[in-house]
Coordinates of C-alpha atoms and ligand atoms in Angstrom, one line a residue:
M262 CA 0.0 0.0 0.0
F263 CA 1.8 3.1 -1.2
K264 CA 4.8 0.8 -0.8
N265 CA 4.4 1.5 3.0
I266 CA 5.9 4.9 2.2
Y267 CA 3.8 6.7 4.8
K268 CA 4.5 4.3 7.6
N269 CA 6.0 6.3 10.5
K270 CA 6.4 9.3 8.2
K271 CA 5.9 12.7 9.8
V272 CA 3.2 14.5 7.9
F273 CA 2.5 18.2 8.6
L274 CA -1.1 18.8 7.4
T275 CA -2.6 22.2 7.1
G276 CA -6.4 22.4 6.9
H277 CA -6.7 19.3 9.0
T278 CA -9.9 20.5 10.7
G279 CA -11.7 21.0 7.3
F280 CA -13.6 18.7 5.1
K281 CA -10.9 17.3 2.9
G282 CA -8.2 17.7 5.6
S283 CA -10.2 15.5 8.0
W284 CA -10.5 12.7 5.4
L285 CA -6.8 13.0 4.6
N286 CA -5.9 13.0 8.3
L287 CA -7.9 9.8 8.8
W288 CA -6.5 8.1 5.7
L289 CA -2.9 9.0 6.7
R290 CA -3.6 7.5 10.2
E291 CA -4.8 4.3 8.5
L292 CA -1.4 4.3 6.6
N293 CA 0.4 4.6 10.0
A294 CA 1.8 8.0 9.4
E295 CA 2.4 10.4 12.2
V296 CA 0.2 13.4 11.4
Y297 CA 0.5 16.9 12.9
G298 CA -2.3 19.2 11.9
Y299 CA -2.1 23.0 11.8
S300 CA -5.4 24.9 11.2
L301 CA -8.0 27.2 12.6
E302 CA -10.6 25.5 14.8
P303 CA -13.4 23.8 12.9
N304 CA -15.8 26.4 11.6
T305 CA -18.9 24.3 10.9
N306 CA -21.2 22.7 13.4
P307 CA -21.4 19.7 13.0
S308 CA -17.8 19.2 11.9
L309 CA -16.2 16.1 10.4
Y310 CA -13.0 16.7 12.5
N311 CA -15.0 16.6 15.7
I312 CA -17.2 13.7 14.6
L313 CA -14.1 11.6 13.8
G314 CA -12.4 12.6 17.0
L315 CA -9.2 13.6 15.2
N316 CA -7.5 15.4 17.9
N317 CA -3.9 15.8 16.5
G318 CA -1.8 18.9 16.1
C319 CA -2.8 22.5 17.1
F320 CA -5.1 25.3 16.3
G321 CA -3.1 28.0 14.6
D322 CA -3.3 30.6 11.8
I323 CA -1.1 30.3 8.8
L324 CA -0.9 34.1 8.9
D325 CA 0.9 33.8 12.2
E326 CA 4.4 33.2 10.8
N327 CA 6.1 32.7 14.2
K328 CA 3.7 30.1 15.5
L329 CA 3.7 28.3 12.2
Q330 CA 7.5 28.1 12.1
R331 CA 7.7 26.9 15.7
A332 CA 5.1 24.2 15.1
M333 CA 6.9 23.0 12.0
N334 CA 10.4 23.1 13.6
D335 CA 9.2 21.3 16.7
F336 CA 7.5 18.5 14.6
K337 CA 10.2 18.1 12.0
P338 CA 8.1 16.9 9.2
D339 CA 9.2 14.7 6.2
I340 CA 6.3 16.0 4.1
I341 CA 3.7 18.7 4.0
F342 CA 0.2 18.6 2.6
H343 CA -1.1 22.2 2.5
L344 CA -4.9 22.3 2.3
A345 CA -5.6 25.3 4.6
A346 CA -7.5 28.0 2.6
Q347 CA -10.5 30.2 2.3
P348 CA -12.1 27.8 -0.3
L349 CA -15.5 29.3 -1.1
V350 CA -16.2 31.3 -4.3
R351 CA -19.2 33.2 -3.0
Y352 CA -17.6 34.2 0.3
S353 CA -14.6 35.5 -1.7
Y354 CA -16.9 38.2 -3.1
S355 CA -17.7 39.6 0.4
E356 CA -14.2 38.9 1.8
P357 CA -11.6 39.5 -1.0
L358 CA -8.8 40.6 1.4
L359 CA -9.3 37.6 3.8
T360 CA -9.3 35.3 0.8
Y361 CA -6.1 36.7 -0.7
K362 CA -4.3 36.9 2.6
T363 CA -5.2 33.3 3.6
N364 CA -4.7 31.7 0.2
V365 CA -1.7 33.7 -1.2
I366 CA 0.2 35.1 1.8
G367 CA -0.8 32.1 4.0
T368 CA 0.6 29.7 1.4
L369 CA 3.8 31.7 1.1
N370 CA 4.2 31.5 4.9
V371 CA 3.8 27.7 4.8
L372 CA 6.4 27.5 2.0
E373 CA 8.8 29.8 3.8
A374 CA 8.4 27.8 7.1
A375 CA 9.1 24.7 5.1
R376 CA 12.2 26.2 3.5
K377 CA 13.6 27.0 6.9
C378 CA 13.0 23.5 8.3
D379 CA 15.7 21.1 7.2
T380 CA 13.7 17.9 7.5
V381 CA 11.1 18.7 4.8
Q382 CA 11.6 16.6 1.7
A383 CA 8.3 17.0 0.0
F384 CA 5.4 19.5 -0.3
V385 CA 2.0 18.9 -1.9
N386 CA 0.2 22.2 -2.4
I387 CA -3.5 21.9 -2.9
T388 CA -5.1 24.4 -5.3
T389 CA -8.2 23.8 -7.5
D390 CA -9.7 23.3 -10.9
K391 CA -10.8 26.9 -10.8
C392 CA -7.2 28.2 -11.1
Y393 CA -7.5 28.1 -15.0
E394 CA -8.6 31.1 -17.0
N395 CA -12.1 29.8 -17.8
K396 CA -13.1 30.4 -21.4
E397 CA -16.5 28.8 -20.8
Q398 CA -15.8 26.6 -23.8
N399 CA -16.4 22.9 -24.2
Y400 CA -12.8 22.1 -23.3
A401 CA -11.2 20.3 -20.4
Y402 CA -8.2 22.3 -19.0
K403 CA -4.7 20.8 -19.2
E404 CA -2.0 21.5 -16.7
D405 CA -0.1 24.0 -18.9
D406 CA -3.1 26.1 -19.8
A407 CA -3.2 29.7 -18.7
M408 CA -4.0 30.5 -15.1
G409 CA -6.7 33.0 -14.3
G410 CA -9.9 33.5 -12.4
Y411 CA -13.0 35.7 -12.6
D412 CA -13.7 35.7 -8.9
M413 CA -11.3 36.3 -6.1
Y414 CA -11.2 32.7 -4.8
S415 CA -10.3 31.4 -8.3
S416 CA -7.7 34.1 -9.0
S417 CA -6.1 33.7 -5.5
K418 CA -5.6 30.0 -6.3
A419 CA -4.2 30.9 -9.8
C420 CA -1.7 33.2 -7.9
V421 CA -0.8 30.2 -5.7
E422 CA 0.0 28.2 -8.8
I423 CA 2.1 30.9 -10.3
M424 CA 3.8 31.5 -6.9
S425 CA 4.6 27.8 -6.5
S426 CA 6.2 27.7 -9.9
S427 CA 8.3 30.7 -9.2
Y428 CA 9.2 29.5 -5.7
R429 CA 10.3 26.2 -7.1
R430 CA 12.6 27.8 -9.6
S431 CA 13.9 30.5 -7.3
F432 CA 14.6 28.5 -4.1
L433 CA 14.3 24.8 -4.4
E434 CA 17.0 23.6 -6.7
N435 CA 18.6 21.8 -3.8
G436 CA 15.6 21.9 -1.5
F437 CA 12.4 20.0 -1.0
L438 CA 10.2 18.9 -4.0
L439 CA 7.1 20.9 -4.5
A440 CA 4.1 19.8 -6.5
T441 CA 0.6 21.4 -6.9
A442 CA -2.7 19.5 -7.2
R443 CA -5.9 20.6 -8.8
A444 CA -9.1 18.7 -8.0
G445 CA -12.6 19.0 -9.3
N446 CA -15.8 19.6 -7.3
V447 CA -15.4 17.3 -4.4
I448 CA -18.3 15.7 -2.6
G449 CA -18.3 13.3 0.3
G450 CA -19.7 12.8 3.8
G451 CA -19.0 15.3 6.5
D452 CA -19.0 18.6 4.5
W453 CA -21.2 21.3 6.1
A454 CA -19.7 24.3 4.3
Q455 CA -22.1 27.1 3.3
D456 CA -23.0 27.6 -0.4
R457 CA -21.8 24.2 -1.5
L458 CA -24.4 22.1 -3.4
V459 CA -24.4 18.8 -1.5
P460 CA -24.2 20.3 2.0
D461 CA -27.0 22.7 0.9
C462 CA -29.1 19.7 -0.3
V463 CA -28.5 17.8 3.0
R464 CA -29.5 20.8 5.1
S465 CA -32.7 21.4 3.1
I466 CA -33.7 17.7 3.2
N467 CA -33.2 17.5 6.9
Q468 CA -35.3 20.7 7.4
N469 CA -38.0 19.3 5.1
I470 CA -37.7 22.4 2.8
P471 CA -37.1 22.4 -1.0
I472 CA -33.5 22.5 -2.2
E473 CA -33.2 25.9 -4.0
I474 CA -30.5 25.9 -6.6
R475 CA -29.2 29.1 -8.2
N476 CA -27.5 27.9 -11.3
P477 CA -29.1 24.7 -12.4
I478 CA -27.3 24.2 -15.7
A479 CA -23.8 25.0 -14.5
I480 CA -21.6 22.1 -15.4
R481 CA -18.9 20.8 -13.0
P482 CA -16.5 17.8 -12.6
W483 CA -17.9 15.9 -9.6
Q484 CA -15.9 13.4 -7.6
L485 CA -15.8 11.6 -4.3
V486 CA -13.4 13.2 -1.9
L487 CA -11.2 10.1 -1.7
E488 CA -10.3 10.4 -5.5
P489 CA -8.2 13.6 -5.3
L490 CA -6.9 12.6 -1.9
F491 CA -5.6 9.4 -3.5
G492 CA -3.9 11.6 -6.1
Y493 CA -2.3 13.8 -3.4
L494 CA -1.0 10.7 -1.6
M495 CA 0.4 9.2 -4.8
L496 CA 2.0 12.5 -5.7
G497 CA 3.4 12.8 -2.1
Q498 CA 4.9 9.3 -2.5
K499 CA 6.8 10.2 -5.7
L500 CA 8.2 13.3 -4.1
L501 CA 9.2 11.4 -0.9
E502 CA 11.0 9.0 -3.3
G503 CA 13.0 11.9 -4.6
K504 CA 11.5 11.8 -8.1
R505 CA 12.0 15.4 -9.2
E506 CA 10.0 15.0 -12.4
F507 CA 6.8 14.9 -10.3
A508 CA 7.5 18.3 -8.8
Q509 CA 4.9 20.1 -11.0
G510 CA 1.2 20.6 -11.4
F511 CA -1.3 17.8 -11.7
N512 CA -5.1 17.7 -12.4
F513 CA -7.1 15.1 -10.4
G514 CA -10.5 15.5 -12.1
P515 CA -13.0 12.8 -12.7
N516 CA -13.7 11.0 -16.0
E517 CA -16.0 12.6 -18.6
D518 CA -19.0 10.6 -17.4
S519 CA -18.9 12.5 -14.1
I520 CA -19.3 15.9 -15.6
L521 CA -22.8 16.8 -14.6
T522 CA -25.1 19.8 -14.1
V523 CA -25.8 21.2 -10.7
Q524 CA -29.5 20.3 -11.2
D525 CA -28.7 16.7 -12.1
V526 CA -26.6 16.3 -9.0
A527 CA -29.2 17.8 -6.7
K528 CA -31.8 15.5 -8.2
K529 CA -29.6 12.4 -7.7
V530 CA -29.0 13.4 -4.1
C531 CA -32.8 13.4 -3.6
I532 CA -33.2 10.0 -5.4
N533 CA -30.6 8.5 -3.1
Y534 CA -32.0 10.1 0.0
Q535 CA -35.5 9.0 -1.1
K536 CA -36.5 12.4 0.0
G537 CA -36.3 16.1 -1.1
E538 CA -37.5 18.3 -3.9
V539 CA -35.4 20.6 -6.1
I540 CA -36.6 24.1 -7.1
V541 CA -34.8 26.7 -9.2
G542 CA -34.4 29.9 -7.3
E543 CA -33.5 33.4 -8.6
K544 CA -30.2 33.5 -10.4
S545 CA -27.5 35.0 -8.3
S546 CA -26.0 38.3 -9.4
L547 CA -22.5 37.0 -8.4
H548 CA -20.7 35.5 -11.3
E549 CA -19.8 31.8 -11.1
A550 CA -18.4 29.7 -13.9
N551 CA -21.0 27.9 -16.0
L552 CA -18.7 25.3 -17.6
L553 CA -15.7 23.8 -16.0
M554 CA -13.9 20.5 -16.9
L555 CA -10.5 19.1 -16.1
N556 CA -8.3 16.9 -18.3
N557 CA -6.9 14.1 -16.1
Q558 CA -4.7 12.4 -18.7
K559 CA -1.4 13.5 -17.3
A560 CA -2.1 12.1 -13.8
K561 CA -3.2 8.8 -15.5
D562 CA -0.1 8.6 -17.7
L563 CA 2.6 9.8 -15.3
L564 CA 1.3 8.8 -11.9
G565 CA -0.8 5.9 -12.8
W566 CA -3.7 7.6 -10.9
K567 CA -7.3 7.0 -12.1
P568 CA -10.7 7.6 -10.7
A569 CA -12.4 4.5 -9.1
Y570 CA -16.0 5.8 -9.0
S571 CA -18.4 7.5 -11.3
A572 CA -20.3 10.6 -10.1
D573 CA -23.3 8.4 -9.5
I574 CA -21.4 6.2 -7.1
A575 CA -19.8 9.2 -5.5
I576 CA -23.3 10.6 -4.8
E577 CA -24.5 7.3 -3.5
K578 CA -21.6 7.0 -1.1
T579 CA -22.0 10.6 0.0
V580 CA -25.7 10.3 0.7
S581 CA -25.1 7.0 2.5
W582 CA -22.6 8.7 4.8
Y583 CA -25.0 11.5 5.7
K584 CA -27.9 9.1 6.3
K585 CA -25.9 7.1 8.7
Y586 CA -24.7 10.2 10.5
Y587 CA -28.3 11.5 11.0
N588 CA -29.1 7.9 12.1
S589 CA -26.5 8.3 14.9
E590 CA -24.3 5.5 13.6
N591 CA -20.5 5.2 14.3
M592 CA -19.1 7.5 11.7
L593 CA -15.4 6.8 12.5
D594 CA -16.0 3.2 11.7
Y595 CA -18.0 4.0 8.6
S596 CA -15.5 6.5 7.3
I597 CA -12.7 4.0 7.7
E598 CA -14.8 1.4 5.9
Q599 CA -15.3 3.8 3.0
I600 CA -11.5 4.4 2.8
K601 CA -10.8 0.7 2.9
E602 CA -13.4 -0.1 0.3
Y603 CA -11.9 2.7 -1.9
M604 CA -8.3 1.3 -1.5
E605 CA -9.6 -2.2 -2.4
K606 CA -11.3 -0.8 -5.5
Q607 CA -7.9 0.8 -6.5
G608 CA -6.2 -2.5 -6.0
L609 CA -4.2 -1.3 -2.9
Ligands
LIG843 N1 -14.1 21.1 -1.5 C1 -13.9 21.2 -2.8 O1 -14.8 21.0 -3.6 C2 -12.5 21.7 -3.3 C3 -12.2 21.6 -4.6 C4 -11.0 21.9 -5.1 C5 -10.0 22.4 -4.2 N2 -10.3 22.5 -2.9 C6 -9.2 22.9 -2.0 O2 -9.0 22.0 -1.0 C7 -8.6 22.5 0.2 C8 -9.5 22.1 1.4 O3 -10.8 22.5 1.1 P1 -12.0 22.0 2.0 O4 -13.2 21.8 1.1 O5 -11.6 20.9 2.9 O6 -12.3 23.4 2.9 P2 -12.7 23.6 4.4 O7 -13.3 24.9 4.5 O8 -13.5 22.4 4.9 O9 -11.3 23.5 5.2 C9 -10.4 24.6 5.1 C10 -9.4 24.4 6.2 O10 -8.5 25.5 6.1 C11 -8.3 26.0 7.4 N3 -8.0 27.4 7.4 C12 -8.6 28.4 6.8 N4 -8.0 29.6 7.0 C13 -6.9 29.3 7.8 C14 -5.9 30.1 8.3 N5 -5.8 31.4 8.2 N6 -4.9 29.5 9.1 C15 -5.0 28.1 9.3 N7 -5.9 27.3 8.8 C16 -6.9 27.9 8.0 C17 -9.6 25.7 8.2 O11 -9.4 25.8 9.6 C18 -9.9 24.3 7.6 O12 -9.2 23.4 8.3 C19 -8.6 24.1 0.0 O13 -7.3 24.5 -0.4 C20 -9.6 24.2 -1.2 O14 -9.3 25.4 -1.9 C21 -11.5 22.1 -2.4

């Protein structure tokens, strides 16, 4: 399993209290890694971090350079997975400064702390599919397409990509290996963020109110959270093995059959829940991309990564997680079961 590369490895994980970070934290624990998390306290209630009882690391701000450096120096990591971010498009319209400070300056702080910490060998920097200049065309973005972004979240992540590339060339010739990872629209159990489709559906279904969607025909690449995390772990493995050719950007998007409209996904959530109704609300005045697709060929060819599940299965597994949660089942056990099932499906 990942050739046991993560066994006893010291992993510094930012964003460990968030949705994707909690899943990665749990998965790394299953791989016998020693994980130290560095993030703000969970900002949703419920929170996956609390549900899974993942009490490792500390609560800290990536904008607090001194605390961050101390935490990293004390822990002496082999590898860093950097997921901490302000990740919401709509929130970035009301909080542009916070979004840029967190995503751009915060990431630079994590890179700088890593550069001043001699033990670090590898750094996987998590950005997004939204980092590309979106031409709203029937086209799946490739890794060397132009960076851009209409809204402040997307452009902040494009800046992180450009910054990572320049950082690699300026400082890392003899330093740690740095790669960036761009995933699609991630779904899975335990996300309660505002203004995200599946959490919005789950909230509405549980309150017995219709699910109101703003942009029904917007097209996105949907995938289960474990798919990109598998890509991050594979990328981390290559960097830990010292393979310099992997120190670059990778897309971890789903296959074409998982590129669906917002309306389709909301309806499929209701079908799986056997409950809920979808209505189309007033279109938001805030711009959000209508068409977004990622080309995943490079990750397949170079890393040997591939998606295990279609969007339909991803939705089924996500809804099953929430149903069990609201049925007061043991979510730590069920989340581990989903990870094990996924690894089996990937032949690990
Ligand atoms: N969820 C998706 O669909 C998706 C898709 C593509 C990329 N991403 C990226 O994946 C990463 C994780 O996203 P998520 O969905 O888990 O988001 P999330 O909001 O659930 O988690 C964000 C994490 O960042 C931490 N954080 C925020 N500001 C911080 C600060 N100033 N200092 C320290 N920690 C801070 C939070 O405490 C939390 O742990 C982000 O970089 C996001 O941009 C997410």
